[in-house]
């Protein structure tokens, strides 16, 4: 409601004591009646403040009251004439100094009549706006249901609003955008989304403002969600722009739900593929079939990544969603990452650069708080060595757990142990090598239960110390010597020789 409409109502008999034609074009958002000397804490801007002036005992108090009302952004002051037989001159002068429109309310006009008129007009306007908003959102939803893509929705809203719009994931991956943004702006948008106490929020880069809106319920973890970022500060927008952006947020939520449903359908296939790889079947034909069914081309170099929250097994699905998002930064659009869960950790298989994958992941660090997400990746390997790549990724994550920070990421390129060497060997060759070296020992244990394998592993882990092995396994030293002697007889290796000891160590790690 405009001030002009209020004072133009003949039934109320209101008079303008201060305010020009431009002031009468002010919009009244609500009405607030008060006799407090300082009501500013209860005002949020745009109100018509009605007062009987019972607080006034001196011109100084008039100055104090008017300054508080004007400073809070009120649209105007409606002052009752009943107490003083008119509006005191010092109140009028204070309103002139602070450029606050002043309206006199005659004694015969009740404040409730003024309030009823304003509230009725504002409520009607809000109802009309709500109806228009719902109509626009229905039109958008109908268009989307008919096949309009999110990219088209973003482009249309950006054109109608005259400002850049984009839908982004928590790692800054572009889902749809009217125009790209520079990297520093993208990083600020992501950080604002992940850390703002309340959303929507406004962030600024080099003087330019950007508004960030959450997509989906407020209770959802932000690090697995989407957000909408639009040029400009949302409090300054007109109603039409605000409604258009609200529609975009709703459509983005719908699109995200659709994609999430597709991921849930493919989840069982992904889990099967990860299980085959984890159990040494990375080079089997059925593994390639599962990867193809999940949409991934298994013929090129592939990276394996594992991730989990430290001491939070309940967040394994969040870890899965994070890997999907981060890996999608580096995978071609027609070959999405395959992400499953095994042994309490999320595992991803994808083509792409593990270093770029790590950069995307680290954008989530501001959202973790007291949580720790540790991640390990392999270097790219051919499909015949996928099981070894998973071992390398797990080893890299073990190393990440020993590092500081909320989100340490270790890549296979940082590993210098035998794990990297074994991972580069095709899975069938590693299994064949282990079988040739250790098959006689395994068979002997199966027949007799002699515990030779356990003793051998402890012997190598204790650097060949008889006494430490005996202490660890609670055996007599002579028993340890006897068992190691049997291992040497069955394998044809001399554990006193470094080269033979390395053969047995690598064979154990290749099982």
Tab-separated table of C-alpha atoms in Angstrom:
chain	number	residue	atom	x	y	z
A	1	UNK	CA	0.000	0.000	0.000
A	2	UNK	CA	1.258	3.489	-0.865
A	3	UNK	CA	1.121	6.417	1.574
A	4	UNK	CA	-0.826	8.320	-1.079
A	5	UNK	CA	-3.598	5.722	-0.943
A	6	UNK	CA	-3.746	5.960	2.854
A	7	UNK	CA	-3.990	9.758	3.149
A	8	UNK	CA	-6.372	9.895	0.178
A	9	UNK	CA	-9.014	7.894	2.046
A	10	UNK	CA	-11.707	10.519	2.901
A	11	UNK	CA	-13.172	8.427	5.723
A	12	UNK	CA	-10.038	8.835	7.881
A	13	UNK	CA	-9.502	12.592	7.514
A	14	UNK	CA	-5.672	12.304	7.618
A	15	UNK	CA	-3.475	15.342	6.870
A	16	UNK	CA	0.118	15.434	5.624
A	17	UNK	CA	2.233	17.698	7.854
A	18	UNK	CA	5.552	16.803	6.210
A	19	UNK	CA	6.303	14.952	2.991
A	20	UNK	CA	6.427	15.850	-0.689
A	21	UNK	CA	4.925	14.043	-3.662
A	22	UNK	CA	7.840	11.596	-3.828
A	23	UNK	CA	7.425	10.741	-0.145
A	24	UNK	CA	3.774	9.841	-0.732
A	25	UNK	CA	4.931	7.154	-3.181
A	26	UNK	CA	6.530	5.224	-0.328
A	27	UNK	CA	5.223	1.716	0.147
A	28	UNK	CA	3.812	0.731	3.542
A	29	UNK	CA	4.816	-2.840	4.384
A	30	UNK	CA	3.001	-3.074	7.749
A	31	UNK	CA	1.715	-0.983	10.654
A	32	UNK	CA	3.100	-0.647	14.196
A	33	UNK	CA	1.401	1.243	17.030
A	34	UNK	CA	3.626	2.360	19.911
A	35	UNK	CA	4.151	4.859	22.713
A	36	UNK	CA	7.716	3.757	23.454
A	37	UNK	CA	10.327	6.522	23.327
A	38	UNK	CA	12.587	4.238	21.260
A	39	UNK	CA	10.693	1.564	19.280
A	40	UNK	CA	13.529	0.915	16.804
A	41	UNK	CA	14.211	-2.642	18.070
A	42	UNK	CA	10.714	-3.637	16.938
A	43	UNK	CA	10.966	-2.141	13.458
A	44	UNK	CA	12.468	-3.810	10.393
A	45	UNK	CA	11.741	-1.119	7.788
A	46	UNK	CA	8.740	-0.039	5.737
A	47	UNK	CA	6.257	0.267	8.620
A	48	UNK	CA	3.725	3.007	9.255
A	49	UNK	CA	4.425	3.915	12.896
A	50	UNK	CA	1.336	5.174	14.761
A	51	UNK	CA	1.831	6.997	18.069
A	52	UNK	CA	-0.382	8.951	20.466
A	53	UNK	CA	2.708	10.984	21.544
A	54	UNK	CA	2.146	10.245	25.251
A	55	UNK	CA	5.921	9.838	25.578
A	56	UNK	CA	6.537	13.532	24.733
A	57	UNK	CA	7.451	15.858	27.619
A	58	UNK	CA	10.056	18.002	25.840
A	59	UNK	CA	11.433	18.806	22.341
A	60	UNK	CA	14.485	16.656	23.156
A	61	UNK	CA	12.261	13.609	23.455
A	62	UNK	CA	10.609	14.454	20.113
A	63	UNK	CA	14.072	14.456	18.526
A	64	UNK	CA	14.955	11.144	20.166
A	65	UNK	CA	11.729	9.428	19.099
A	66	UNK	CA	11.748	10.647	15.482
A	67	UNK	CA	15.465	9.837	15.067
A	68	UNK	CA	14.847	6.262	16.251
A	69	UNK	CA	11.862	5.762	13.922
A	70	UNK	CA	13.599	7.276	10.885
A	71	UNK	CA	16.815	5.382	11.581
A	72	UNK	CA	14.899	2.069	11.597
A	73	UNK	CA	13.645	2.735	8.059
A	74	UNK	CA	9.969	3.377	8.820
A	75	UNK	CA	7.845	4.539	5.894
A	76	UNK	CA	6.127	7.316	7.863
A	77	UNK	CA	4.906	8.508	11.278
A	78	UNK	CA	1.172	8.887	11.959
A	79	UNK	CA	0.828	11.129	15.042
A	80	UNK	CA	-2.428	11.378	17.031
A	81	UNK	CA	-3.764	14.856	17.830
A	82	UNK	CA	-5.880	13.839	20.857
A	83	UNK	CA	-3.274	14.323	23.628
A	84	UNK	CA	-2.027	17.829	22.657
A	85	UNK	CA	-4.942	19.036	20.555
A	86	UNK	CA	-2.707	18.787	17.521
A	87	UNK	CA	0.788	17.648	16.597
A	88	UNK	CA	3.435	19.714	18.481
A	89	UNK	CA	5.699	21.875	16.321
A	90	UNK	CA	8.876	20.208	17.684
A	91	UNK	CA	7.623	16.834	16.395
A	92	UNK	CA	7.012	18.401	12.969
A	93	UNK	CA	10.474	19.992	12.957
A	94	UNK	CA	12.136	16.711	13.982
A	95	UNK	CA	10.398	14.931	11.104
A	96	UNK	CA	11.654	17.583	8.698
A	97	UNK	CA	15.225	17.206	9.957
A	98	UNK	CA	15.132	13.441	9.489
A	99	UNK	CA	13.010	13.589	6.316
A	100	UNK	CA	10.374	11.310	7.859
A	101	UNK	CA	6.887	11.757	6.345
A	102	UNK	CA	4.458	12.929	9.060
A	103	UNK	CA	0.699	12.382	9.000
A	104	UNK	CA	-1.725	13.881	11.506
A	105	UNK	CA	-4.479	11.593	12.817
A	106	UNK	CA	-7.473	13.656	13.997
A	107	UNK	CA	-9.008	12.990	17.395
A	108	UNK	CA	-12.198	11.538	15.912
A	109	UNK	CA	-10.238	8.906	13.925
A	110	UNK	CA	-9.274	5.805	15.890
A	111	UNK	CA	-5.922	4.160	15.417
A	112	UNK	CA	-7.720	0.862	14.846
A	113	UNK	CA	-9.411	2.291	11.727
A	114	UNK	CA	-6.012	3.268	10.287
A	115	UNK	CA	-4.546	-0.103	11.230
A	116	UNK	CA	-7.465	-2.004	9.699
A	117	UNK	CA	-7.138	-0.164	6.404
A	118	UNK	CA	-3.368	-0.708	6.133
A	119	UNK	CA	-3.442	-4.380	7.186
A	120	UNK	CA	-6.312	-5.118	4.816
A	121	UNK	CA	-4.566	-3.506	1.866
A	122	UNK	CA	-1.224	-5.181	2.610
A	123	UNK	CA	-2.844	-8.590	3.095
A	124	UNK	CA	-4.724	-8.244	-0.197
A	125	UNK	CA	-1.531	-7.277	-2.006
A	126	UNK	CA	0.286	-10.218	-0.490
A	127	UNK	CA	-2.515	-12.540	-1.539
A	128	UNK	CA	-2.373	-11.240	-5.106
A	129	UNK	CA	1.392	-11.644	-5.157
A	130	UNK	CA	1.160	-15.168	-3.753
A	131	UNK	CA	-1.408	-16.102	-6.392
A	132	UNK	CA	0.828	-14.689	-9.133
A	133	UNK	CA	3.863	-16.514	-7.708
A	134	UNK	CA	2.000	-19.818	-7.553
A	135	UNK	CA	0.765	-19.307	-11.105
A	136	UNK	CA	4.309	-18.685	-12.352
A	137	UNK	CA	5.662	-21.700	-10.476
A	138	UNK	CA	2.900	-23.900	-11.915
A	139	UNK	CA	3.813	-22.701	-15.380
A	140	UNK	CA	7.479	-23.515	-14.744
A	141	UNK	CA	6.689	-26.940	-13.320
A	142	UNK	CA	4.417	-27.716	-16.259
A	143	UNK	CA	7.161	-26.705	-18.683
A	144	UNK	CA	9.714	-28.872	-16.883
A	145	UNK	CA	7.331	-31.822	-16.862
A	146	UNK	CA	6.977	-31.335	-20.620
A	147	UNK	CA	10.720	-31.666	-21.116
A	148	UNK	CA	12.167	-28.213	-20.439
A	149	UNK	CA	15.691	-28.758	-19.066
A	150	UNK	CA	17.280	-27.020	-16.115
A	151	UNK	CA	19.687	-25.237	-18.458
A	152	UNK	CA	16.695	-23.730	-20.304
A	153	UNK	CA	15.052	-22.663	-17.039
A	154	UNK	CA	18.237	-20.962	-15.846
A	155	UNK	CA	18.718	-19.204	-19.183
A	156	UNK	CA	15.108	-17.997	-19.245
A	157	UNK	CA	15.136	-16.661	-15.695
A	158	UNK	CA	18.531	-14.994	-16.199
A	159	UNK	CA	17.207	-13.247	-19.306
A	160	UNK	CA	13.964	-12.092	-17.651
A	161	UNK	CA	15.709	-10.921	-14.462
A	162	UNK	CA	18.646	-9.370	-16.287
A	163	UNK	CA	21.210	-10.979	-13.984
A	164	UNK	CA	23.474	-14.036	-14.060
A	165	UNK	CA	22.059	-17.236	-12.546
A	166	UNK	CA	23.659	-20.590	-11.895
A	167	UNK	CA	22.908	-23.852	-10.074
A	168	UNK	CA	25.979	-25.301	-8.354
A	169	UNK	CA	26.893	-28.270	-6.183
A	170	UNK	CA	28.637	-27.990	-2.816
A	171	UNK	CA	32.031	-28.527	-4.475
A	172	UNK	CA	31.356	-25.778	-7.026
A	173	UNK	CA	30.432	-28.058	-9.915
A	174	UNK	CA	28.230	-26.285	-12.432
A	175	UNK	CA	24.893	-28.057	-12.902
A	176	UNK	CA	23.423	-25.251	-15.022
A	177	UNK	CA	24.492	-21.650	-15.588
A	178	UNK	CA	23.616	-18.675	-17.737
A	179	UNK	CA	27.271	-17.629	-17.803
A	180	UNK	CA	30.522	-18.856	-16.179
A	181	UNK	CA	32.035	-17.006	-13.235
A	182	UNK	CA	35.730	-16.396	-12.479
A	183	UNK	CA	37.310	-18.912	-10.120
A	184	UNK	CA	37.684	-16.463	-7.170
A	185	UNK	CA	33.974	-15.656	-7.388
A	186	UNK	CA	33.086	-19.360	-7.552
A	187	UNK	CA	35.247	-20.105	-4.508
A	188	UNK	CA	33.559	-17.289	-2.539
A	189	UNK	CA	30.093	-18.522	-3.524
A	190	UNK	CA	30.922	-22.054	-2.351
A	191	UNK	CA	32.397	-20.865	0.936
A	192	UNK	CA	29.388	-18.630	1.604
A	193	UNK	CA	26.973	-21.486	0.940
A	194	UNK	CA	28.878	-23.875	3.209
A	195	UNK	CA	29.450	-21.488	6.115
A	196	UNK	CA	26.627	-18.902	6.213
A	197	UNK	CA	24.663	-19.038	9.458
A	198	UNK	CA	21.438	-18.446	7.516
A	199	UNK	CA	20.464	-18.771	3.876
A	200	UNK	CA	19.819	-16.942	1.647
A	201	UNK	CA	22.991	-14.952	2.153
A	202	UNK	CA	24.827	-12.201	0.268
A	203	UNK	CA	28.552	-12.308	-0.489
A	204	UNK	CA	30.723	-9.726	-2.232
A	205	UNK	CA	33.805	-9.976	-4.429
A	206	UNK	CA	35.561	-6.786	-5.585
A	207	UNK	CA	32.434	-4.764	-4.834
A	208	UNK	CA	30.053	-7.016	-6.778
A	209	UNK	CA	27.259	-8.698	-4.795
A	210	UNK	CA	26.009	-12.274	-5.218
A	211	UNK	CA	23.067	-13.944	-3.479
A	212	UNK	CA	23.212	-17.611	-2.463
A	213	UNK	CA	20.109	-19.764	-1.914
A	214	UNK	CA	19.909	-23.338	-0.618
A	215	UNK	CA	18.267	-25.968	-2.815
A	216	UNK	CA	16.291	-28.423	-0.715
A	217	UNK	CA	15.382	-28.553	2.976
A	218	UNK	CA	17.359	-26.532	5.512
A	219	UNK	CA	17.968	-29.709	7.565
A	220	UNK	CA	20.047	-31.319	4.802
A	221	UNK	CA	23.834	-31.410	5.068
A	222	UNK	CA	25.134	-28.593	2.913
A	223	UNK	CA	28.239	-30.511	1.798
A	224	UNK	CA	26.020	-32.958	-0.105
A	225	UNK	CA	23.527	-30.400	-1.435
A	226	UNK	CA	23.083	-27.893	-4.271
A	227	UNK	CA	22.654	-24.129	-4.220
A	228	UNK	CA	21.558	-21.314	-6.518
A	229	UNK	CA	23.801	-18.259	-6.931
A	230	UNK	CA	22.437	-15.099	-8.564
A	231	UNK	CA	24.088	-11.763	-9.312
A	232	UNK	CA	23.058	-8.950	-6.977
A	233	UNK	CA	21.934	-8.574	-3.366
A	234	UNK	CA	18.499	-10.145	-2.924
A	235	UNK	CA	17.169	-7.536	-0.414
A	236	UNK	CA	17.382	-4.946	-3.216
A	237	UNK	CA	15.396	-6.973	-5.764
A	238	UNK	CA	11.863	-6.172	-6.856
A	239	UNK	CA	9.069	-8.660	-6.215
A	240	UNK	CA	9.159	-10.040	-9.754
A	241	UNK	CA	12.861	-10.904	-9.577
A	242	UNK	CA	12.476	-12.489	-6.138
A	243	UNK	CA	9.590	-14.623	-7.399
A	244	UNK	CA	11.564	-15.715	-10.471
A	245	UNK	CA	14.536	-16.808	-8.359
A	246	UNK	CA	12.210	-18.633	-5.948
A	247	UNK	CA	10.863	-20.515	-8.948
A	248	UNK	CA	14.392	-21.415	-10.034
A	249	UNK	CA	15.177	-22.773	-6.562
A	250	UNK	CA	12.030	-24.924	-6.671
A	251	UNK	CA	12.823	-26.270	-10.148
A	252	UNK	CA	16.429	-26.999	-9.139
A	253	UNK	CA	15.156	-28.992	-6.151
A	254	UNK	CA	12.891	-30.996	-8.453
A	255	UNK	CA	15.714	-31.649	-10.919
A	256	UNK	CA	18.032	-32.720	-8.112
A	257	UNK	CA	15.425	-35.134	-6.771
A	258	UNK	CA	15.090	-36.669	-10.229
A	259	UNK	CA	18.819	-37.147	-10.584
A	260	UNK	CA	19.042	-38.562	-7.083
A	261	UNK	CA	16.421	-41.136	-7.957
A	262	UNK	CA	18.487	-42.172	-10.979
A	263	UNK	CA	21.565	-42.577	-8.779
A	264	UNK	CA	19.620	-44.732	-6.336
A	265	UNK	CA	18.542	-47.032	-9.181
A	266	UNK	CA	22.191	-47.479	-10.263
A	267	UNK	CA	23.447	-47.918	-6.681
A	268	UNK	CA	23.098	-51.719	-6.579
A	269	UNK	CA	25.011	-52.068	-9.844
A	270	UNK	CA	27.775	-49.803	-8.523
A	271	UNK	CA	27.992	-51.784	-5.253
A	272	UNK	CA	28.314	-55.035	-7.232
A	273	UNK	CA	31.151	-53.595	-9.330
A	274	UNK	CA	32.988	-52.314	-6.247
A	275	UNK	CA	32.574	-55.692	-4.512
A	276	UNK	CA	34.088	-57.512	-7.503
A	277	UNK	CA	37.050	-55.130	-7.577
A	278	UNK	CA	37.589	-55.346	-3.811
A	279	UNK	CA	37.658	-59.148	-3.865
A	280	UNK	CA	40.343	-59.304	-6.527
A	281	UNK	CA	38.105	-59.484	-9.576
A	282	UNK	CA	38.968	-56.154	-11.138
A	283	UNK	CA	40.106	-57.882	-14.327
A	284	UNK	CA	37.131	-60.232	-14.652
A	285	UNK	CA	34.680	-59.837	-17.553
A	286	UNK	CA	31.710	-59.466	-15.201
A	287	UNK	CA	33.370	-56.430	-13.603
A	288	UNK	CA	33.615	-54.704	-16.981
A	289	UNK	CA	29.949	-55.557	-17.608
A	290	UNK	CA	28.896	-54.004	-14.303
A	291	UNK	CA	30.921	-50.849	-15.000
A	292	UNK	CA	29.305	-50.510	-18.426
A	293	UNK	CA	25.848	-51.002	-16.933
A	294	UNK	CA	26.612	-48.153	-14.541
A	295	UNK	CA	27.521	-45.919	-17.512
A	296	UNK	CA	31.324	-46.063	-17.277
A	297	UNK	CA	33.688	-47.034	-20.101
A	298	UNK	CA	35.985	-49.669	-18.519
A	299	UNK	CA	38.537	-49.758	-21.336
A	300	UNK	CA	40.598	-46.668	-20.539
A	301	UNK	CA	42.769	-45.642	-17.575
A	302	UNK	CA	40.719	-45.432	-14.379
A	303	UNK	CA	41.272	-43.906	-10.940
A	304	UNK	CA	40.021	-45.483	-7.713
A	305	UNK	CA	39.262	-43.261	-4.706
A	306	UNK	CA	38.175	-44.261	-1.198
A	307	UNK	CA	36.744	-41.910	1.418
A	308	UNK	CA	35.252	-42.121	4.898
A	309	UNK	CA	34.570	-39.896	7.877
A	310	UNK	CA	36.841	-40.761	10.803
A	311	UNK	CA	34.897	-42.504	13.596
A	312	UNK	CA	31.566	-41.773	11.883
A	313	UNK	CA	30.389	-44.922	10.061
A	314	UNK	CA	26.871	-43.443	10.023
A	315	UNK	CA	28.047	-40.874	7.446
A	316	UNK	CA	29.166	-43.377	4.817
A	317	UNK	CA	26.285	-42.396	2.499
A	318	UNK	CA	27.334	-38.754	2.809
A	319	UNK	CA	30.845	-39.834	1.803
A	320	UNK	CA	29.367	-41.631	-1.206
A	321	UNK	CA	27.478	-38.487	-2.289
A	322	UNK	CA	30.612	-36.374	-1.877
A	323	UNK	CA	32.648	-38.741	-4.087
A	324	UNK	CA	29.942	-38.628	-6.772
A	325	UNK	CA	30.038	-34.825	-6.769
A	326	UNK	CA	33.823	-34.428	-6.703
A	327	UNK	CA	34.507	-37.141	-9.282
A	328	UNK	CA	31.917	-35.619	-11.627
A	329	UNK	CA	34.210	-32.565	-11.914
A	330	UNK	CA	36.768	-34.604	-13.841
A	331	UNK	CA	34.684	-37.202	-15.697
A	332	UNK	CA	33.141	-36.739	-19.133
A	333	UNK	CA	29.413	-36.116	-19.022
A	334	UNK	CA	28.633	-39.408	-20.770
A	335	UNK	CA	30.822	-41.497	-18.430
A	336	UNK	CA	29.738	-40.742	-14.841
A	337	UNK	CA	31.737	-42.089	-11.899
A	338	UNK	CA	30.778	-45.453	-10.403
A	339	UNK	CA	30.529	-45.060	-6.634
A	340	UNK	CA	29.713	-47.786	-4.120
A	341	UNK	CA	30.193	-48.672	-0.468
A	342	UNK	CA	32.230	-51.539	0.949
A	343	UNK	CA	33.637	-52.242	4.415
A	344	UNK	CA	32.347	-48.932	5.761
A	345	UNK	CA	34.062	-46.712	3.164
A	346	UNK	CA	32.839	-45.110	-0.045
A	347	UNK	CA	34.696	-46.194	-3.188
A	348	UNK	CA	34.658	-44.408	-6.557
A	349	UNK	CA	35.959	-45.542	-9.936
A	350	UNK	CA	36.270	-42.855	-12.599
A	351	UNK	CA	38.382	-41.640	-15.528
A	352	UNK	CA	40.121	-38.328	-14.959
A	353	UNK	CA	42.817	-36.400	-13.146
A	354	UNK	CA	43.104	-37.328	-9.426
A	355	UNK	CA	44.747	-33.959	-8.681
A	356	UNK	CA	41.739	-32.024	-10.044
A	357	UNK	CA	39.478	-34.375	-8.107
A	358	UNK	CA	41.369	-33.468	-4.915
A	359	UNK	CA	41.008	-29.720	-5.633
A	360	UNK	CA	37.225	-30.094	-5.897
A	361	UNK	CA	37.073	-32.124	-2.683
A	362	UNK	CA	39.024	-29.606	-0.631
A	363	UNK	CA	36.393	-26.926	-1.263
A	364	UNK	CA	34.228	-28.766	1.265
A	365	UNK	CA	36.661	-28.260	4.139
A	366	UNK	CA	34.928	-25.146	5.578
A	367	UNK	CA	31.736	-27.181	6.097
A	368	UNK	CA	33.277	-30.030	8.090
A	369	UNK	CA	33.631	-28.370	11.479
A	370	UNK	CA	34.648	-31.078	13.961
A	371	UNK	CA	34.292	-33.838	11.341
A	372	UNK	CA	37.266	-35.347	9.489
A	373	UNK	CA	36.918	-36.744	5.986
A	374	UNK	CA	39.990	-38.717	4.858
A	375	UNK	CA	40.465	-39.595	1.200
A	376	UNK	CA	42.953	-41.673	-0.767
A	377	UNK	CA	43.216	-42.060	-4.542
A	378	UNK	CA	45.203	-44.241	-6.875
A	379	UNK	CA	46.981	-43.019	-9.955
A	380	UNK	CA	45.273	-43.953	-13.252
A	381	UNK	CA	45.619	-47.644	-14.151
A	382	UNK	CA	44.396	-49.887	-16.924
A	383	UNK	CA	41.294	-52.020	-16.244
A	384	UNK	CA	43.403	-55.143	-15.611
A	385	UNK	CA	44.841	-53.590	-12.449
A	386	UNK	CA	41.685	-52.196	-10.806
A	387	UNK	CA	41.948	-54.384	-7.707
A	388	UNK	CA	45.512	-53.229	-7.184
A	389	UNK	CA	44.388	-49.644	-7.704
A	390	UNK	CA	41.869	-50.072	-4.904
A	391	UNK	CA	44.597	-51.381	-2.603
A	392	UNK	CA	46.712	-48.361	-3.469
A	393	UNK	CA	43.803	-46.005	-2.754
A	394	UNK	CA	43.164	-47.662	0.613
A	395	UNK	CA	46.825	-47.365	1.492
A	396	UNK	CA	46.746	-43.699	0.485
A	397	UNK	CA	43.758	-43.142	2.772
A	398	UNK	CA	45.640	-44.828	5.634
A	399	UNK	CA	48.360	-42.258	5.080
A	400	UNK	CA	45.763	-39.461	4.930
A	401	UNK	CA	44.469	-40.463	8.370
A	402	UNK	CA	47.901	-39.739	9.817
A	403	UNK	CA	47.910	-36.201	8.435
A	404	UNK	CA	46.433	-33.109	10.047
A	405	UNK	CA	43.428	-31.163	8.830
A	406	UNK	CA	39.722	-31.746	8.348
A	407	UNK	CA	40.037	-33.058	4.784
A	408	UNK	CA	43.432	-34.596	3.974
A	409	UNK	CA	43.669	-36.118	0.489
A	410	UNK	CA	46.590	-38.392	-0.475
A	411	UNK	CA	47.094	-39.511	-4.069
A	412	UNK	CA	48.808	-42.666	-5.258
A	413	UNK	CA	51.573	-40.511	-6.711
A	414	UNK	CA	52.677	-39.791	-3.134
A	415	UNK	CA	53.153	-43.460	-2.277
A	416	UNK	CA	56.644	-44.867	-2.466
A	417	UNK	CA	56.061	-48.281	-0.846
A	418	UNK	CA	55.526	-51.727	-2.365
A	419	UNK	CA	51.797	-50.987	-2.567
A	420	UNK	CA	52.271	-48.756	-5.603
A	421	UNK	CA	54.469	-51.387	-7.241
A	422	UNK	CA	51.960	-54.188	-6.707
A	423	UNK	CA	49.055	-52.050	-7.832
A	424	UNK	CA	50.685	-51.550	-11.214
A	425	UNK	CA	50.818	-55.309	-11.795
A	426	UNK	CA	47.697	-56.852	-13.396
A	427	UNK	CA	45.532	-58.659	-10.873
A	428	UNK	CA	45.858	-62.105	-12.488
A	429	UNK	CA	49.679	-61.865	-12.464
A	430	UNK	CA	49.719	-60.916	-8.771
A	431	UNK	CA	47.438	-63.802	-7.861
A	432	UNK	CA	49.494	-66.246	-9.960
A	433	UNK	CA	52.735	-65.094	-8.295
A	434	UNK	CA	51.241	-65.451	-4.799
A	435	UNK	CA	49.900	-68.914	-5.634
A	436	UNK	CA	53.222	-70.198	-6.994
A	437	UNK	CA	55.111	-69.013	-3.918
A	438	UNK	CA	52.661	-69.759	-1.125
A	439	UNK	CA	50.350	-72.516	-2.397
A	440	UNK	CA	52.329	-75.314	-0.648
A	441	UNK	CA	52.142	-73.448	2.677
A	442	UNK	CA	48.422	-72.763	2.308
A	443	UNK	CA	47.730	-76.401	1.443
A	444	UNK	CA	49.766	-77.608	4.435
A	445	UNK	CA	47.836	-75.291	6.782
A	446	UNK	CA	44.518	-76.495	5.351
A	447	UNK	CA	45.464	-80.131	6.003
A	448	UNK	CA	47.116	-79.790	9.403
A	449	UNK	CA	46.105	-76.436	10.908
A	450	UNK	CA	49.786	-75.870	11.687
A	451	UNK	CA	49.558	-72.050	11.548
A	452	UNK	CA	52.493	-71.621	9.171
A	453	UNK	CA	50.993	-68.593	7.388
A	454	UNK	CA	50.340	-66.741	10.641
A	455	UNK	CA	53.874	-67.469	11.795
A	456	UNK	CA	55.387	-66.380	8.478
A	457	UNK	CA	53.499	-63.072	8.522
A	458	UNK	CA	54.573	-62.362	12.098
A	459	UNK	CA	58.185	-63.328	11.271
A	460	UNK	CA	58.329	-60.852	8.387
A	461	UNK	CA	56.555	-58.154	10.407
A	462	UNK	CA	59.059	-58.577	13.255
A	463	UNK	CA	62.044	-58.330	10.876
A	464	UNK	CA	63.045	-61.954	11.533
A	465	UNK	CA	63.290	-61.683	15.335
A	466	UNK	CA	62.601	-65.147	16.804
A	467	UNK	CA	61.931	-63.860	20.301
A	468	UNK	CA	59.509	-61.118	19.216
A	469	UNK	CA	57.548	-63.572	17.052
A	470	UNK	CA	57.360	-66.023	19.937
A	471	UNK	CA	56.154	-63.268	22.259
A	472	UNK	CA	53.533	-62.011	19.793
A	473	UNK	CA	52.122	-65.478	19.049
A	474	UNK	CA	52.588	-66.809	22.611
A	475	UNK	CA	54.784	-69.665	21.366
A	476	UNK	CA	58.071	-71.188	22.427
A	477	UNK	CA	61.019	-69.987	20.355
A	478	UNK	CA	61.717	-73.557	19.229
A	479	UNK	CA	58.160	-73.809	17.888
A	480	UNK	CA	58.716	-70.644	15.868
A	481	UNK	CA	61.990	-72.032	14.489
A	482	UNK	CA	60.281	-75.294	13.543
A	483	UNK	CA	57.426	-73.554	11.722
A	484	UNK	CA	59.706	-71.217	9.789
A	485	UNK	CA	61.825	-74.229	8.839
A	486	UNK	CA	58.727	-75.926	7.407
A	487	UNK	CA	57.912	-72.757	5.427
A	488	UNK	CA	61.417	-72.776	3.936
A	489	UNK	CA	61.110	-76.445	2.995
A	490	UNK	CA	57.697	-76.003	1.365
A	491	UNK	CA	58.575	-72.818	-0.571
A	492	UNK	CA	62.202	-73.566	-1.421
A	493	UNK	CA	63.150	-70.144	0.037
A	494	UNK	CA	65.776	-69.320	2.635
A	495	UNK	CA	64.405	-66.697	5.008
A	496	UNK	CA	67.927	-65.815	6.040
A	497	UNK	CA	68.422	-64.362	2.531
A	498	UNK	CA	67.034	-60.865	1.899
A	499	UNK	CA	65.910	-61.636	-1.690
A	500	UNK	CA	63.934	-64.719	-0.598
A	501	UNK	CA	62.395	-62.782	2.264
A	502	UNK	CA	61.221	-60.067	-0.180
A	503	UNK	CA	59.634	-62.741	-2.403
A	504	UNK	CA	57.587	-64.091	0.479
A	505	UNK	CA	56.636	-60.596	1.695
A	506	UNK	CA	55.361	-59.561	-1.751
A	507	UNK	CA	53.526	-62.865	-2.169
A	508	UNK	CA	51.701	-62.269	1.129
A	509	UNK	CA	50.687	-58.771	0.051
A	510	UNK	CA	49.466	-60.114	-3.306
A	511	UNK	CA	46.943	-62.549	-1.859
